[in-house]
Coordinates of C-alpha atoms and ligand atoms in Angstrom, one line a residue:
X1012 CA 42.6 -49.5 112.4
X1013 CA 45.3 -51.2 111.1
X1014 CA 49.1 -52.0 112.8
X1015 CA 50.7 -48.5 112.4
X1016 CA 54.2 -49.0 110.5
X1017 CA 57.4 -48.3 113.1
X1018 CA 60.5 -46.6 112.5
X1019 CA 62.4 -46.8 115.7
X1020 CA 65.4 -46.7 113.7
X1021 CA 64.9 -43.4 112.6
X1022 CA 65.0 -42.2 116.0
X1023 CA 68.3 -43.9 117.6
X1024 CA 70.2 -40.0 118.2
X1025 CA 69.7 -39.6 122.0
X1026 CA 67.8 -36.7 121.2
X1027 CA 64.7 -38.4 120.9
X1028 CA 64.9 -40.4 124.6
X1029 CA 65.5 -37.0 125.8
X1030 CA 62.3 -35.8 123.8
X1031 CA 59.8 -38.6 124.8
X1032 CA 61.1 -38.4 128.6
X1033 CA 60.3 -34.9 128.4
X1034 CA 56.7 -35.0 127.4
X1035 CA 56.5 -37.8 129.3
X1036 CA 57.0 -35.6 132.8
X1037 CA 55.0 -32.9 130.8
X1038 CA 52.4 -35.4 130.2
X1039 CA 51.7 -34.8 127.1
X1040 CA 51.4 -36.6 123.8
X1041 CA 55.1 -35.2 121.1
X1042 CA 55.9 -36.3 117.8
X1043 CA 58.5 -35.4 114.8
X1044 CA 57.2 -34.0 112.0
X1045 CA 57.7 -32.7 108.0
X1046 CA 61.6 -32.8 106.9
X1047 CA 63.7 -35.0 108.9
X1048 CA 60.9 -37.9 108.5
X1049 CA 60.9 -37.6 104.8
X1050 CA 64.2 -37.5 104.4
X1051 CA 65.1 -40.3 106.3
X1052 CA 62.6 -42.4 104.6
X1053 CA 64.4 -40.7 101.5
X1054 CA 67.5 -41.6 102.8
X1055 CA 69.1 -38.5 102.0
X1056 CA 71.8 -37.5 104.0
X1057 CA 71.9 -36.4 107.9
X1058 CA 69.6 -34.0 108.8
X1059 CA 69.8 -30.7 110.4
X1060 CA 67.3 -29.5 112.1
X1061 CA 64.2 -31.2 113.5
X1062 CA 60.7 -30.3 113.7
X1063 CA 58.6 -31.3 116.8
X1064 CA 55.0 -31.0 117.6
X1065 CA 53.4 -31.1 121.2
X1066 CA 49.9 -32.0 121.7
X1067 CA 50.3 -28.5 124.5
X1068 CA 53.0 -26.4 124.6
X1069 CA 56.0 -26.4 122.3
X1070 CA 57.8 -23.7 124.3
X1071 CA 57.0 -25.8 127.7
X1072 CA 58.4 -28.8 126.1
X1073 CA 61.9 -27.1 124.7
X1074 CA 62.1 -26.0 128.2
X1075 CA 61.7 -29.8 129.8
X1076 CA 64.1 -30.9 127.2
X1077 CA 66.9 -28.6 128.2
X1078 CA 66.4 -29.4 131.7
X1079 CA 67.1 -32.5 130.8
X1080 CA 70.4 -31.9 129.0
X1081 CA 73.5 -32.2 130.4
X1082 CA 74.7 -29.3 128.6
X1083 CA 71.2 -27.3 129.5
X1084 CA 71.3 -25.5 126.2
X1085 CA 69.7 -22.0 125.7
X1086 CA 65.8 -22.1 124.5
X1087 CA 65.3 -19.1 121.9
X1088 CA 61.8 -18.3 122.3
X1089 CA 59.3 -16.8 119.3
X1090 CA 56.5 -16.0 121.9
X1091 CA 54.3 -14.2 118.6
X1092 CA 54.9 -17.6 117.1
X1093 CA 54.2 -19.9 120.1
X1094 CA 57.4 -21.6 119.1
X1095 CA 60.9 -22.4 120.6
X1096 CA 64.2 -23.6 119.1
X1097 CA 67.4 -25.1 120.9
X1098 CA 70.6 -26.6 119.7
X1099 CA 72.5 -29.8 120.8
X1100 CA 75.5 -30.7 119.1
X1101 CA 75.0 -31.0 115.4
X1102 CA 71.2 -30.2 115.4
X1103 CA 68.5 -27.8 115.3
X1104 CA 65.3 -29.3 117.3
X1105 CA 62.3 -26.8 116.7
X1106 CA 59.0 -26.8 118.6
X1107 CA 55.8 -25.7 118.1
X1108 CA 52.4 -26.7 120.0
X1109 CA 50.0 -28.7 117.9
X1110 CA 47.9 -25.5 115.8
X1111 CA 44.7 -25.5 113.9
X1112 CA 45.2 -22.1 111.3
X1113 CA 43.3 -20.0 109.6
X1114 CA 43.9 -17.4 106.6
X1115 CA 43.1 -14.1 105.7
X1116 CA 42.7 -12.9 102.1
X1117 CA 45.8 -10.6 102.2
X1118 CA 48.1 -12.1 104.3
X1119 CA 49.8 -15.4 104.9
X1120 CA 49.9 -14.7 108.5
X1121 CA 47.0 -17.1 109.8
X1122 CA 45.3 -17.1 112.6
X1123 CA 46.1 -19.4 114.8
X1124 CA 44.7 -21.6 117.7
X1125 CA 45.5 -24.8 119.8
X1126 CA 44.5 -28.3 118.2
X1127 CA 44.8 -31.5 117.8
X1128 CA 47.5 -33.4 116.0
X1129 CA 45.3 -34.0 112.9
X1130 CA 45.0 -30.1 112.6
X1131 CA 48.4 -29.7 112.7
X1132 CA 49.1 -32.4 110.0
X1133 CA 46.2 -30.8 107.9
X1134 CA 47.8 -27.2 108.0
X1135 CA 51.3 -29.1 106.4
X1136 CA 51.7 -27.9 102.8
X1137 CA 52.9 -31.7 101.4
X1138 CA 51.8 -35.0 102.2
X1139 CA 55.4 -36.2 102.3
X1140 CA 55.8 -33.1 105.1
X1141 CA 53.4 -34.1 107.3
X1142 CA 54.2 -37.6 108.0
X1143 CA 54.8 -37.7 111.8
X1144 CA 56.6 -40.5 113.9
X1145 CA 55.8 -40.7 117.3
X1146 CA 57.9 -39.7 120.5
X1147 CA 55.5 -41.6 122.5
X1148 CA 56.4 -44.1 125.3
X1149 CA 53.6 -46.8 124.2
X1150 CA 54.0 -46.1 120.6
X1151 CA 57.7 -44.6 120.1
X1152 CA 58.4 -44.7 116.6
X1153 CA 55.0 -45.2 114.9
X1154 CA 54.1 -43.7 112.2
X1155 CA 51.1 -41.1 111.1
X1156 CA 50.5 -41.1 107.9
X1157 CA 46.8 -39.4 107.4
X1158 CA 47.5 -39.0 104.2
X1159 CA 49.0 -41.5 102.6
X1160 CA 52.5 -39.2 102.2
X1161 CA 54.4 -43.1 102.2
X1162 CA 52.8 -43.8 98.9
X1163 CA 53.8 -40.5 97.6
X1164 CA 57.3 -40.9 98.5
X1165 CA 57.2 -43.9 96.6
X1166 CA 55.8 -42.3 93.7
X1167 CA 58.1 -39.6 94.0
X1168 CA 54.6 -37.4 93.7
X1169 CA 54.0 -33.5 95.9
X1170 CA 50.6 -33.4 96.6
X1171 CA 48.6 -31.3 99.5
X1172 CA 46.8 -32.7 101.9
X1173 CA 44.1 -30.3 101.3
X1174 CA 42.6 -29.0 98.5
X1175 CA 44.8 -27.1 96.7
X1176 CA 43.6 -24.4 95.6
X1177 CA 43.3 -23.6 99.4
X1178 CA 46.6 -24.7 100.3
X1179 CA 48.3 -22.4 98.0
X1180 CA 45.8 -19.4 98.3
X1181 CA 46.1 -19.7 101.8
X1182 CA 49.8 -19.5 102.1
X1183 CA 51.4 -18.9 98.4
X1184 CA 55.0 -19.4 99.7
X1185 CA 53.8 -23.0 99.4
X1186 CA 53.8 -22.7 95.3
X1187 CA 57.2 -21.9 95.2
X1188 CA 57.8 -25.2 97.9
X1189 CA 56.0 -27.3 95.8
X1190 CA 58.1 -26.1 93.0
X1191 CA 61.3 -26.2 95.2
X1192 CA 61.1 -29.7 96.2
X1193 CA 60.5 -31.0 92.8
X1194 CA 63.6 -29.7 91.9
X1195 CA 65.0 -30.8 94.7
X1196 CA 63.7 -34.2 94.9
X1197 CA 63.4 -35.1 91.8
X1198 CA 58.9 -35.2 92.1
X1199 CA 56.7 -34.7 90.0
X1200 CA 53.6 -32.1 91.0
X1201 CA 50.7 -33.9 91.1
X1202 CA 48.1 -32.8 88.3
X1203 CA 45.3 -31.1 90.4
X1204 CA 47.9 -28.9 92.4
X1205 CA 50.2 -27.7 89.4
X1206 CA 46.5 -26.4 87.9
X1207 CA 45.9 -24.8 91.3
X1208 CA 49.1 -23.2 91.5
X1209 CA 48.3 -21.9 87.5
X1210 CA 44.7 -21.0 88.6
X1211 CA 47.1 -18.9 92.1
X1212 CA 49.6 -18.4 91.0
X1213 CA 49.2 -14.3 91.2
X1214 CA 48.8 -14.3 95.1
X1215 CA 52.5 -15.1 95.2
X1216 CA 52.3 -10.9 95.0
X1217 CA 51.8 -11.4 98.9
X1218 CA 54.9 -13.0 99.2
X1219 CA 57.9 -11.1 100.6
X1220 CA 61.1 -11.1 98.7
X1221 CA 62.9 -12.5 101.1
X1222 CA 61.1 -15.7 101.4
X1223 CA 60.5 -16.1 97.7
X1224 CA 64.6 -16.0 97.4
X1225 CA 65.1 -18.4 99.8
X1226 CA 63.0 -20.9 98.0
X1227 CA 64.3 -19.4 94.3
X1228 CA 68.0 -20.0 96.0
X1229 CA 67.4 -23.6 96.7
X1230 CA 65.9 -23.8 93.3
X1231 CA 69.7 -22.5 91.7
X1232 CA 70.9 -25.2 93.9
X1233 CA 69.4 -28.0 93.2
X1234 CA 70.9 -30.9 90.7
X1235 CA 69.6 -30.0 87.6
X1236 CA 67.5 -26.1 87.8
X1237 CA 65.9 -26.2 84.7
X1238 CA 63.2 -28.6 86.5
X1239 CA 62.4 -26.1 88.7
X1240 CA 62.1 -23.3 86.5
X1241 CA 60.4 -25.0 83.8
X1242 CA 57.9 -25.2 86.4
X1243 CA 58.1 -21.7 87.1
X1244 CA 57.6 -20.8 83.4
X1245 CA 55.0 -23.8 83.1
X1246 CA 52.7 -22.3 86.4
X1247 CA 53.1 -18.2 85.4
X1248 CA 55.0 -17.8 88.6
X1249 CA 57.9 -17.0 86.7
X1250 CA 57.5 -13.3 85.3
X1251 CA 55.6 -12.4 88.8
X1252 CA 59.4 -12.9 90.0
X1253 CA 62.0 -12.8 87.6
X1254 CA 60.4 -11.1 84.3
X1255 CA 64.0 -10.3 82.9
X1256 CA 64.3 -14.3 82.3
X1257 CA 60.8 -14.1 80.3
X1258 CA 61.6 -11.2 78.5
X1259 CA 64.0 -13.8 76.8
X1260 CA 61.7 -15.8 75.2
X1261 CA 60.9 -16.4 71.8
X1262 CA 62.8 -16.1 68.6
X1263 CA 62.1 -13.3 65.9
X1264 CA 62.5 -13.8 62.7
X1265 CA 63.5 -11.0 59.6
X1266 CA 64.3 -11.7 56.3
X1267 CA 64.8 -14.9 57.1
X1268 CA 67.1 -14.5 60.3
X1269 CA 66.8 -16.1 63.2
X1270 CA 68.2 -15.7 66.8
X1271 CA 68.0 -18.5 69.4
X1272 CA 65.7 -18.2 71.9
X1273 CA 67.9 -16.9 74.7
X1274 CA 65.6 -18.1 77.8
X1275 CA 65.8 -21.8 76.6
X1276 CA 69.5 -21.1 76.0
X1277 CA 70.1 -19.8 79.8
X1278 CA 68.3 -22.5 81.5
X1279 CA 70.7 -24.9 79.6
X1280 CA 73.5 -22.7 80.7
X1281 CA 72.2 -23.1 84.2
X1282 CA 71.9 -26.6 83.9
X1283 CA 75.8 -27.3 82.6
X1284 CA 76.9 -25.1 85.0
X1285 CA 75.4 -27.0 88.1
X1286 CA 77.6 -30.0 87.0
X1287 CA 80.6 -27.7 87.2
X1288 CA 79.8 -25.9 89.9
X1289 CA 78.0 -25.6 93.7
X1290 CA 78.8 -22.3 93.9
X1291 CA 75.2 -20.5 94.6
X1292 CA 76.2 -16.9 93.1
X1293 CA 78.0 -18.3 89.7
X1294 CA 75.1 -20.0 89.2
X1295 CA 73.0 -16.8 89.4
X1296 CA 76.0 -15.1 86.9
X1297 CA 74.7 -18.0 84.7
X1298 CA 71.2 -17.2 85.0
X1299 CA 71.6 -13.7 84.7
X1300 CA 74.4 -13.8 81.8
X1301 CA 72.2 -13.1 79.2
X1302 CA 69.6 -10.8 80.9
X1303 CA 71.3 -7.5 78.8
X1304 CA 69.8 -8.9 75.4
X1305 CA 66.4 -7.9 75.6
X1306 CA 66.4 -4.8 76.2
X1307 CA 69.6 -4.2 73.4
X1308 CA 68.2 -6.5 70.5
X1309 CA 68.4 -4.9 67.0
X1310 CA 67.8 -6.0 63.6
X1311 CA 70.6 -4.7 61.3
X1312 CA 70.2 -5.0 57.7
X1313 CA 73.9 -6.2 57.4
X1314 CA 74.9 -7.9 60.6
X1315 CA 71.3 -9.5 61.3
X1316 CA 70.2 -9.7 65.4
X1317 CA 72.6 -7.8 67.4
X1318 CA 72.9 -7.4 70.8
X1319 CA 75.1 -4.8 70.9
X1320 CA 76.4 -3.8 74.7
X1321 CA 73.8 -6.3 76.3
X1322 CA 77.0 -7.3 78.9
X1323 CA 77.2 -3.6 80.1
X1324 CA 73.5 -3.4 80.3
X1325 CA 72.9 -6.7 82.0
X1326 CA 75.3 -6.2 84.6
X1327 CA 73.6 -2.5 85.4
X1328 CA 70.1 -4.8 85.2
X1329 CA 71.9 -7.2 87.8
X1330 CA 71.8 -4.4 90.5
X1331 CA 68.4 -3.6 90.0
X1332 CA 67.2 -6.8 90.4
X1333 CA 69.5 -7.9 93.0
X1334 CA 68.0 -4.5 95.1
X1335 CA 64.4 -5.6 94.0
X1336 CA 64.6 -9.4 95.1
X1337 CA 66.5 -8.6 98.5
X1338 CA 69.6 -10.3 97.4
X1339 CA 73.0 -8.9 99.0
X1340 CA 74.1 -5.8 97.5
X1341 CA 78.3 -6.5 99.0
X1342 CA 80.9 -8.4 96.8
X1343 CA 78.7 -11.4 96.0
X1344 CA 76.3 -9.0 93.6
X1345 CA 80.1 -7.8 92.2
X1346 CA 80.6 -11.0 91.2
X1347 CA 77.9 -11.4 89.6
X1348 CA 77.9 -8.4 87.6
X1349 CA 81.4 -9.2 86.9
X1350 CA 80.7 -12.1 85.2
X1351 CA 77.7 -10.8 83.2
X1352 CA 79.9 -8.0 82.2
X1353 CA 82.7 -10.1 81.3
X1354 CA 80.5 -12.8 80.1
X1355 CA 81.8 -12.4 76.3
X1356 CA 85.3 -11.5 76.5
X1357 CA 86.8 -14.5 76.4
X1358 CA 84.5 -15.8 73.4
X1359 CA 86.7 -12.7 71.6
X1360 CA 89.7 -13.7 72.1
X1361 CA 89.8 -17.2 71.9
X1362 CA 90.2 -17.5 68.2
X1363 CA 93.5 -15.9 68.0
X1364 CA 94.9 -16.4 71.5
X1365 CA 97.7 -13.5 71.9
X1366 CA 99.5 -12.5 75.2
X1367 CA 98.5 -9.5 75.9
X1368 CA 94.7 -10.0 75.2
X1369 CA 94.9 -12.6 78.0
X1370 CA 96.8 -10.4 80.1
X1371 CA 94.0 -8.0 79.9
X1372 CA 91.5 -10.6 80.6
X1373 CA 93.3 -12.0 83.8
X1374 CA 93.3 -8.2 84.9
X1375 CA 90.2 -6.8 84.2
X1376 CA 88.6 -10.9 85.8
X1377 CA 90.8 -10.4 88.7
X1378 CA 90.1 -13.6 91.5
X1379 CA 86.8 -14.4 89.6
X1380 CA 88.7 -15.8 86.6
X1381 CA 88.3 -19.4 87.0
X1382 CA 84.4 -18.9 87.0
X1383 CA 84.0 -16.8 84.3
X1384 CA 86.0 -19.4 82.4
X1385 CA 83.4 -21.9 83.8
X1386 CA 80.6 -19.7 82.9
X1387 CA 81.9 -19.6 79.2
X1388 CA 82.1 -23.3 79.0
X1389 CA 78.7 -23.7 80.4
X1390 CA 77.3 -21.2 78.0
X1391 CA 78.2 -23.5 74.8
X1392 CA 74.8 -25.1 73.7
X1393 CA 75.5 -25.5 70.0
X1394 CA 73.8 -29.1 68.7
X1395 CA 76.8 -29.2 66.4
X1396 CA 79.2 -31.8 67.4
X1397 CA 81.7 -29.9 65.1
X1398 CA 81.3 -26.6 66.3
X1399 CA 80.8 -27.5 70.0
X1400 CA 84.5 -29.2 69.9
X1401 CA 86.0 -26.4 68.4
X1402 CA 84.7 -23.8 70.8
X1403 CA 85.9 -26.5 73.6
X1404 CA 89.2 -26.9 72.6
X1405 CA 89.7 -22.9 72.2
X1406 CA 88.3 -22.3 75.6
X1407 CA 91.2 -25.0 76.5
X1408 CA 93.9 -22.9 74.7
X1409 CA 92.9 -19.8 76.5
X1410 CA 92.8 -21.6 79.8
X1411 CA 96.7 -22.9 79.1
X1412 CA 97.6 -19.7 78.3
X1413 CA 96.3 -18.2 81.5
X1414 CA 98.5 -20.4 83.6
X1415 CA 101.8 -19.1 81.7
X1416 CA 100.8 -15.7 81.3
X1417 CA 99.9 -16.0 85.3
X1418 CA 103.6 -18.0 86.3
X1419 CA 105.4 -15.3 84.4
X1420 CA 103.6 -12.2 85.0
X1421 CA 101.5 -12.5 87.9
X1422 CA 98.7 -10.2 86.3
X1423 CA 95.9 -11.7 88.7
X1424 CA 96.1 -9.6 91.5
X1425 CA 97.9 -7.1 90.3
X1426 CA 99.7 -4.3 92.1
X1427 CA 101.6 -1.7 90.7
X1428 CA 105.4 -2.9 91.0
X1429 CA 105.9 1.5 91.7
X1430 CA 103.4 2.7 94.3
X1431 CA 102.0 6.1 93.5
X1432 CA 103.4 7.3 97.0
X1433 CA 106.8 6.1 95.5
X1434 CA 106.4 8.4 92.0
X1435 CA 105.3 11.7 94.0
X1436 CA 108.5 11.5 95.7
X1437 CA 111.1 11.2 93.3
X1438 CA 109.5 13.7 91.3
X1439 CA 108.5 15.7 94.5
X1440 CA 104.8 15.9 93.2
X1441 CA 101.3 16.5 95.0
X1442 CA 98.9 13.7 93.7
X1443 CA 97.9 14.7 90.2
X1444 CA 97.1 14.3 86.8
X1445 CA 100.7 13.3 85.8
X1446 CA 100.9 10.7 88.4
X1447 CA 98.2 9.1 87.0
X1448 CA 99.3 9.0 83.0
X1449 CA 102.8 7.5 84.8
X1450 CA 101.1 4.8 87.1
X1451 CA 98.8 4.2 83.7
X1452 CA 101.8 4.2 81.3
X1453 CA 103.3 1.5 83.5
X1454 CA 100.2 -0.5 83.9
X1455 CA 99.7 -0.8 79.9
X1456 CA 103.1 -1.5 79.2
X1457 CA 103.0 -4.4 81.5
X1458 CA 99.5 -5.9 80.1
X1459 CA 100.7 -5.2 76.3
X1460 CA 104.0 -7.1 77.3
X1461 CA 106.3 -4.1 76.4
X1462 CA 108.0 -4.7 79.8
X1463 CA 107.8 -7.5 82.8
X1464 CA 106.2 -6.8 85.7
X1465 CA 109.3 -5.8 87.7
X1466 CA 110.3 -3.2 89.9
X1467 CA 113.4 -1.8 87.7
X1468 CA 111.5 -2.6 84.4
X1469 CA 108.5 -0.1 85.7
X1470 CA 111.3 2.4 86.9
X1471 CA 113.0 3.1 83.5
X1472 CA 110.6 3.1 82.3
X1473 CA 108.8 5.8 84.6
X1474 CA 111.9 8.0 84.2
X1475 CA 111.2 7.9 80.5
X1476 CA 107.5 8.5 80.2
X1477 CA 108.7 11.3 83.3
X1478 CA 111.0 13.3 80.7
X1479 CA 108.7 13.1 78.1
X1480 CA 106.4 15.0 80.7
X1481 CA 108.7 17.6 81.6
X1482 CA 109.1 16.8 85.2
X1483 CA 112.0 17.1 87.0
X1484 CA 113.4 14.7 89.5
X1485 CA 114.1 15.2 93.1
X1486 CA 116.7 12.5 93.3
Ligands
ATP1546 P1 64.1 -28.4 104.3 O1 64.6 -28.2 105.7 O2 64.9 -29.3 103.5 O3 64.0 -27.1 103.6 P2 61.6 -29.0 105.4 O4 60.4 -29.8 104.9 O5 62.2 -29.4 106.7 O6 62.7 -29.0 104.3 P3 61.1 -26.5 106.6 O7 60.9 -25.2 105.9 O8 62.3 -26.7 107.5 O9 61.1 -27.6 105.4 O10 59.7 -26.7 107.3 C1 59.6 -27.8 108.2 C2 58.2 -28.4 108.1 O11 57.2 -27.4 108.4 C3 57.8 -28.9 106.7 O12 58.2 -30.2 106.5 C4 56.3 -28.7 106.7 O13 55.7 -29.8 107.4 C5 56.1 -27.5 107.5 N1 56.0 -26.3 106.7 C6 57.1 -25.4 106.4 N2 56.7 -24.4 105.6 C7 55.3 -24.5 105.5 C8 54.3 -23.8 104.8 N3 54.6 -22.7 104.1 N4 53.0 -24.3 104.8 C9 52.8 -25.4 105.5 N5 53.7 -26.2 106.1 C10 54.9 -25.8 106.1
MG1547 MG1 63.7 -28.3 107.8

């Protein structure tokens, strides 16, 4: 066999004395495993969490360690699992006994018994995840590398240890990984498994929502997202999970007009909006801006394509899928559908910038403002220089004119300057109908710039629009 390759330095946080004494007095054999070693051979960033394997018990082992630890930290326990979890400081060390796993058809809930350390690196869904460094006292540091993950690091290459097509049918989750960490990483699929996941890619049925998100989330979050949904739309796993996108595909043509092809279009949105943005749920807004048009596409003999509505509709469309996917349904889905809804307004107005209009804009956008600026930004794809300038420079404008409008009017988060409480008793009314046309008669006056948003401003004019309603005052 030849010299193993060492990477003691990978392992100078204390943690890993800790770890090796402990197996030591549990005589047994530990090693870490998967994510932290390939990203420290990566060298991307600190980790946090590690994954640790035991040649015996994982749960007996996070038990040792604590012992060992000054601070004794609490051991969660997943006895169905056989696995155990603690926390020091900054990390997250996870164990689990050495397994050997096998599948049922319907499930990806394996059966699972104790084995060796070459099962467990076998049952690892990458190459580049299941290269191990040992906690070992004669060997601390070495690494295993049964599959020659080290070479596909270099190549920047996801590849299973296995056959594929019994990786992935065994546990499709790992489709979506593979898929993830391309994104992620910057890797290319190797051939044989992207034509496995094509050849799988309908057991990802099996998969529950909540685990495809998480892996469709780090997608959204990765550098550039197109890579990783071109790869979703390349293996079919695409309209198994988010059909509204596909339903965007392809351009019709009649008498000679064209529309773009709006999926194309949205994962270029996605893409300029990652440079603009970390923000996970804008970047679903940009995904999801455009979701409205298939469902509402028309041909009209004298406008051509229309669309007519699609915001409205794609912002009711956000909901369903939002419920559907397991995604939050609390103020992060509002966004959302906020910016879908709003996604064209200020693309109306940013021809002819006027007061009022952005007034109304700042109102109706509230706190999400800023974004759904950024969202209209991203969403400028033209290949013309000319006309990409132009639309630049007008989203500009509007932005300048949101800061003055906002110094001198404070639209954003607007409150009445007269509280309803405030107009029932001067005019010594119940709430009611009137009460509303005043607080409303107020409201549009201040948006349309007919009066500031002051306190004495709002009163006249209350007393006015009161007289003209016949009320009487109490004061
Ligand atoms: P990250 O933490 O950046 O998401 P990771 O590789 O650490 O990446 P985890 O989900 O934390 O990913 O999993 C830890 C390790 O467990 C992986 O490196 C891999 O070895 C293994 N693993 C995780 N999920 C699967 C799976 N579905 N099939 C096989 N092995 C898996
Ligand atoms: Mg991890």
């Amino acid at each position: 066999m030849p010299e193993a390759i060492n990477y003691k330095e990978a392992l100078l946080d204390p943690i890993f004395n800790v770890l090796s004494d402990a197996a030591k007095n549990l005589n047994l054999e530990s090693y870490v495993i998967g994510g932290f070693v390939r990203d420290f051979l990566l060298k991307r960033g600190t980790p946090k969490d590690i994954d640790i394997v035991a040649i015996g018990s994982g749960i007996a082992l996070a038990n040792e360690v604590s012992k060992l630890l000054p601070k004794k930290p609490k051991v969660s326990v997943f006895k169905n699992y056989g696995t155990a979890m603690l926390k020091t400081n900054k990390l997250e060390v996870e164990f689990v006994g050495a397994r050997k796993e096998s599948y049922a058809e319907d499930s990806r809930k394996p059966a699972v018994e104790n084995g060796t350390m070459e099962d467990d690196q076998n049952r690892r869904d990458f190459t580049i995840n299941a290269l191990a460094l040992s906690l070992n006292k004669e060997n601390f540091g070495d690494l295993l590398d049964p599959f020659d993950g080290l070479q596909d690091l270099e190549n920047k290459i996801i590849r299973t240890p296995l056959d594929p097509d019994i990786t992935y049918s065994d546990d499709p989750l790992r489709m979506l990984r593979a898929i993830r960490f391309a994104s992620q990483l910057h890797f290319s699929i190797e051939k044989e498994s992207l034509n496995a996941i094509i050849r799988n890619n309908h057991r990802i049925k099996i998969i529950s929502n909540e685990r495809i998100v998480e892996e469709l989330n780090k997608i959204i979050l990765s550098e550039k997202p197109s890579v990783g949904f071109q790869l979703l739309h390349k293996t079919g796993l695409l309209p198994h999970i988010l059909p509204e996108l596909i339903a965007l595909e392809g351009i019709d043509e009649k008498e000679g007009q064209r529309h773009k092809d709006n999926f194309w279009h949205t994962l270029e949105v996605v893409d300029n909006i990652s440079l603009a943005t970390d923000d996970l749920w804008l970047r679903w807004a940009a995904l999801l801006h455009d979701i409205g048009k298939a469902p509402t596409k028309r041909f009209d003999n004298k406008l051509g394509w229309t669309f007519h509505g699609h915001e409205w509709v794609g912002s009711k469309m956000v909901f369903k899928l939002f419920k559907r996917l397991r995604l939050p349904l609390n103020e992060k889905m509002k966004f959302v559908q906020k910016l879908v809804y709003m996604s064209s307004r200020p693309i109306a107005i940013s021809n002819e910038v006027s007061d009022s209009a952005v007034r109304r804009l700042v109102f109706d956008a509230g706190e999400a403002i800023e974004s759904l600026m950024t969202l209209c930004e991203a969403d400028i794809t033209t290949k013309n220089a000319k006309k990409f300038k132009k639309y630049h420079h007008n989203f500009q404008k509007v932005r300048k004119k949101i800061v003055e409008v906002e110094e001198r009017d404070h639209i954003r988060n607007f409150q009445p300057p007269i509280s309803g409480e405030e107009i029932m008793q001067i005019f010594g009314l119940k709430p009611s109908r009137e009460i509303g046309i005043l607080k409303e008669t107020i409201k549009e006056a201040i948006l349309e710039g007919e009066i500031p948003n002051d306190y004495e401003a709002a009163k006249k004019l209350m007393f006015k629009k009161g007289m003209e309603l016949g009320l009487n005052t109490t004061l």
